[in-house]
């Protein structure tokens, strides 16, 4: 059973990697549009970041956030906090 599960996991990783290679990297404009689309009264996530926090990030922090999101997509690795929202 474990070998079958590992094989399935490896196949899923390969498929995800193939899909990820076709993604256009997130831009600062993409981030700005996404942040502006968040409703102001949206509840806190597990990271305790509010929409207002994101709107008030300085340009350097926005650039670092975009870099992090690009890394997440390229490595196919999600921060553990996302597991709380499944």
mmCIF file of C-alpha atoms in Angstrom:
data_model
loop_
_atom_site.group_PDB
_atom_site.id
_atom_site.type_symbol
_atom_site.label_atom_id
_atom_site.label_comp_id
_atom_site.label_asym_id
_atom_site.label_seq_id
_atom_site.Cartn_x
_atom_site.Cartn_y
_atom_site.Cartn_z
ATOM 1 C CA UNK A 1 0.000 0.000 0.000
ATOM 2 C CA UNK A 2 2.742 2.453 0.881
ATOM 3 C CA UNK A 3 4.528 1.878 -2.431
ATOM 4 C CA UNK A 4 1.297 2.526 -4.328
ATOM 5 C CA UNK A 5 0.698 5.720 -2.360
ATOM 6 C CA UNK A 6 4.247 6.938 -2.996
ATOM 7 C CA UNK A 7 3.853 6.191 -6.707
ATOM 8 C CA UNK A 8 0.592 8.172 -6.832
ATOM 9 C CA UNK A 9 2.202 11.070 -4.998
ATOM 10 C CA UNK A 10 5.148 11.126 -7.411
ATOM 11 C CA UNK A 11 2.819 11.105 -10.428
ATOM 12 C CA UNK A 12 0.801 13.989 -8.964
ATOM 13 C CA UNK A 13 4.001 15.953 -8.352
ATOM 14 C CA UNK A 14 5.089 15.394 -11.963
ATOM 15 C CA UNK A 15 1.703 16.531 -13.272
ATOM 16 C CA UNK A 16 1.743 19.594 -11.033
ATOM 17 C CA UNK A 17 5.267 20.474 -12.139
ATOM 18 C CA UNK A 18 4.224 20.244 -15.787
ATOM 19 C CA UNK A 19 1.235 22.521 -15.114
ATOM 20 C CA UNK A 20 3.343 24.971 -13.110
ATOM 21 C CA UNK A 21 5.859 25.330 -15.919
ATOM 22 C CA UNK A 22 3.137 26.931 -18.045
ATOM 23 C CA UNK A 23 2.243 29.557 -15.434
ATOM 24 C CA UNK A 24 3.049 33.165 -16.141
ATOM 25 C CA UNK A 25 4.977 34.508 -13.129
ATOM 26 C CA UNK A 26 2.985 36.754 -10.802
ATOM 27 C CA UNK A 27 3.700 40.436 -11.330
ATOM 28 C CA UNK A 28 3.470 43.394 -8.982
ATOM 29 C CA UNK A 29 0.407 44.500 -10.955
ATOM 30 C CA UNK A 30 -1.205 41.086 -10.361
ATOM 31 C CA UNK A 31 -0.558 41.438 -6.646
ATOM 32 C CA UNK A 32 -1.989 44.970 -6.581
ATOM 33 C CA UNK A 33 -5.160 43.859 -8.407
ATOM 34 C CA UNK A 34 -5.604 40.887 -6.085
ATOM 35 C CA UNK A 35 -5.143 42.976 -2.944
ATOM 36 C CA UNK A 36 -7.558 45.641 -4.168
ATOM 37 C CA UNK A 37 -10.156 42.936 -4.844
ATOM 38 C CA UNK A 38 -10.169 41.741 -1.217
ATOM 39 C CA UNK A 39 -13.235 42.969 0.628
ATOM 40 C CA UNK A 40 -12.414 45.302 3.491
ATOM 41 C CA UNK A 41 -14.459 43.286 5.984
ATOM 42 C CA UNK A 42 -12.887 39.929 5.094
ATOM 43 C CA UNK A 43 -12.164 37.787 8.137
ATOM 44 C CA UNK A 44 -8.618 37.136 9.256
ATOM 45 C CA UNK A 45 -6.875 34.093 7.904
ATOM 46 C CA UNK A 46 -4.651 31.804 9.908
ATOM 47 C CA UNK A 47 -1.742 34.188 9.237
ATOM 48 C CA UNK A 48 -3.629 37.078 10.923
ATOM 49 C CA UNK A 49 -2.964 39.414 7.993
ATOM 50 C CA UNK A 50 -5.804 41.782 7.174
ATOM 51 C CA UNK A 51 -6.736 43.322 3.853
ATOM 52 C CA UNK A 52 -5.728 46.663 5.339
ATOM 53 C CA UNK A 53 -2.286 45.252 6.218
ATOM 54 C CA UNK A 54 -1.790 44.182 2.612
ATOM 55 C CA UNK A 55 -2.991 47.521 1.247
ATOM 56 C CA UNK A 56 -0.497 49.414 3.400
ATOM 57 C CA UNK A 57 2.582 47.335 2.586
ATOM 58 C CA UNK A 58 5.517 49.437 1.412
ATOM 59 C CA UNK A 59 6.759 48.738 -2.143
ATOM 60 C CA UNK A 60 9.709 46.703 -0.863
ATOM 61 C CA UNK A 61 7.426 44.386 1.106
ATOM 62 C CA UNK A 62 5.082 44.005 -1.879
ATOM 63 C CA UNK A 63 8.061 43.001 -4.034
ATOM 64 C CA UNK A 64 9.150 40.430 -1.424
ATOM 65 C CA UNK A 65 5.605 39.053 -1.236
ATOM 66 C CA UNK A 66 5.511 38.652 -5.018
ATOM 67 C CA UNK A 67 8.915 36.928 -4.920
ATOM 68 C CA UNK A 68 7.583 34.541 -2.268
ATOM 69 C CA UNK A 69 4.482 33.765 -4.330
ATOM 70 C CA UNK A 70 6.654 33.074 -7.381
ATOM 71 C CA UNK A 71 8.788 30.709 -5.308
ATOM 72 C CA UNK A 72 5.705 28.908 -3.990
ATOM 73 C CA UNK A 73 4.469 28.367 -7.532
ATOM 74 C CA UNK A 74 7.845 27.285 -8.897
ATOM 75 C CA UNK A 75 8.554 24.869 -6.043
ATOM 76 C CA UNK A 76 4.964 23.633 -5.803
ATOM 77 C CA UNK A 77 5.193 24.110 -2.052
ATOM 78 C CA UNK A 78 2.439 25.804 -0.108
ATOM 79 C CA UNK A 79 2.972 27.382 3.297
ATOM 80 C CA UNK A 80 1.534 25.183 6.029
ATOM 81 C CA UNK A 81 -0.999 27.901 6.915
ATOM 82 C CA UNK A 82 -2.923 27.120 3.723
ATOM 83 C CA UNK A 83 -3.726 23.687 5.107
ATOM 84 C CA UNK A 84 -5.923 25.330 7.738
ATOM 85 C CA UNK A 85 -8.244 26.609 5.005
ATOM 86 C CA UNK A 86 -9.016 23.297 3.331
#
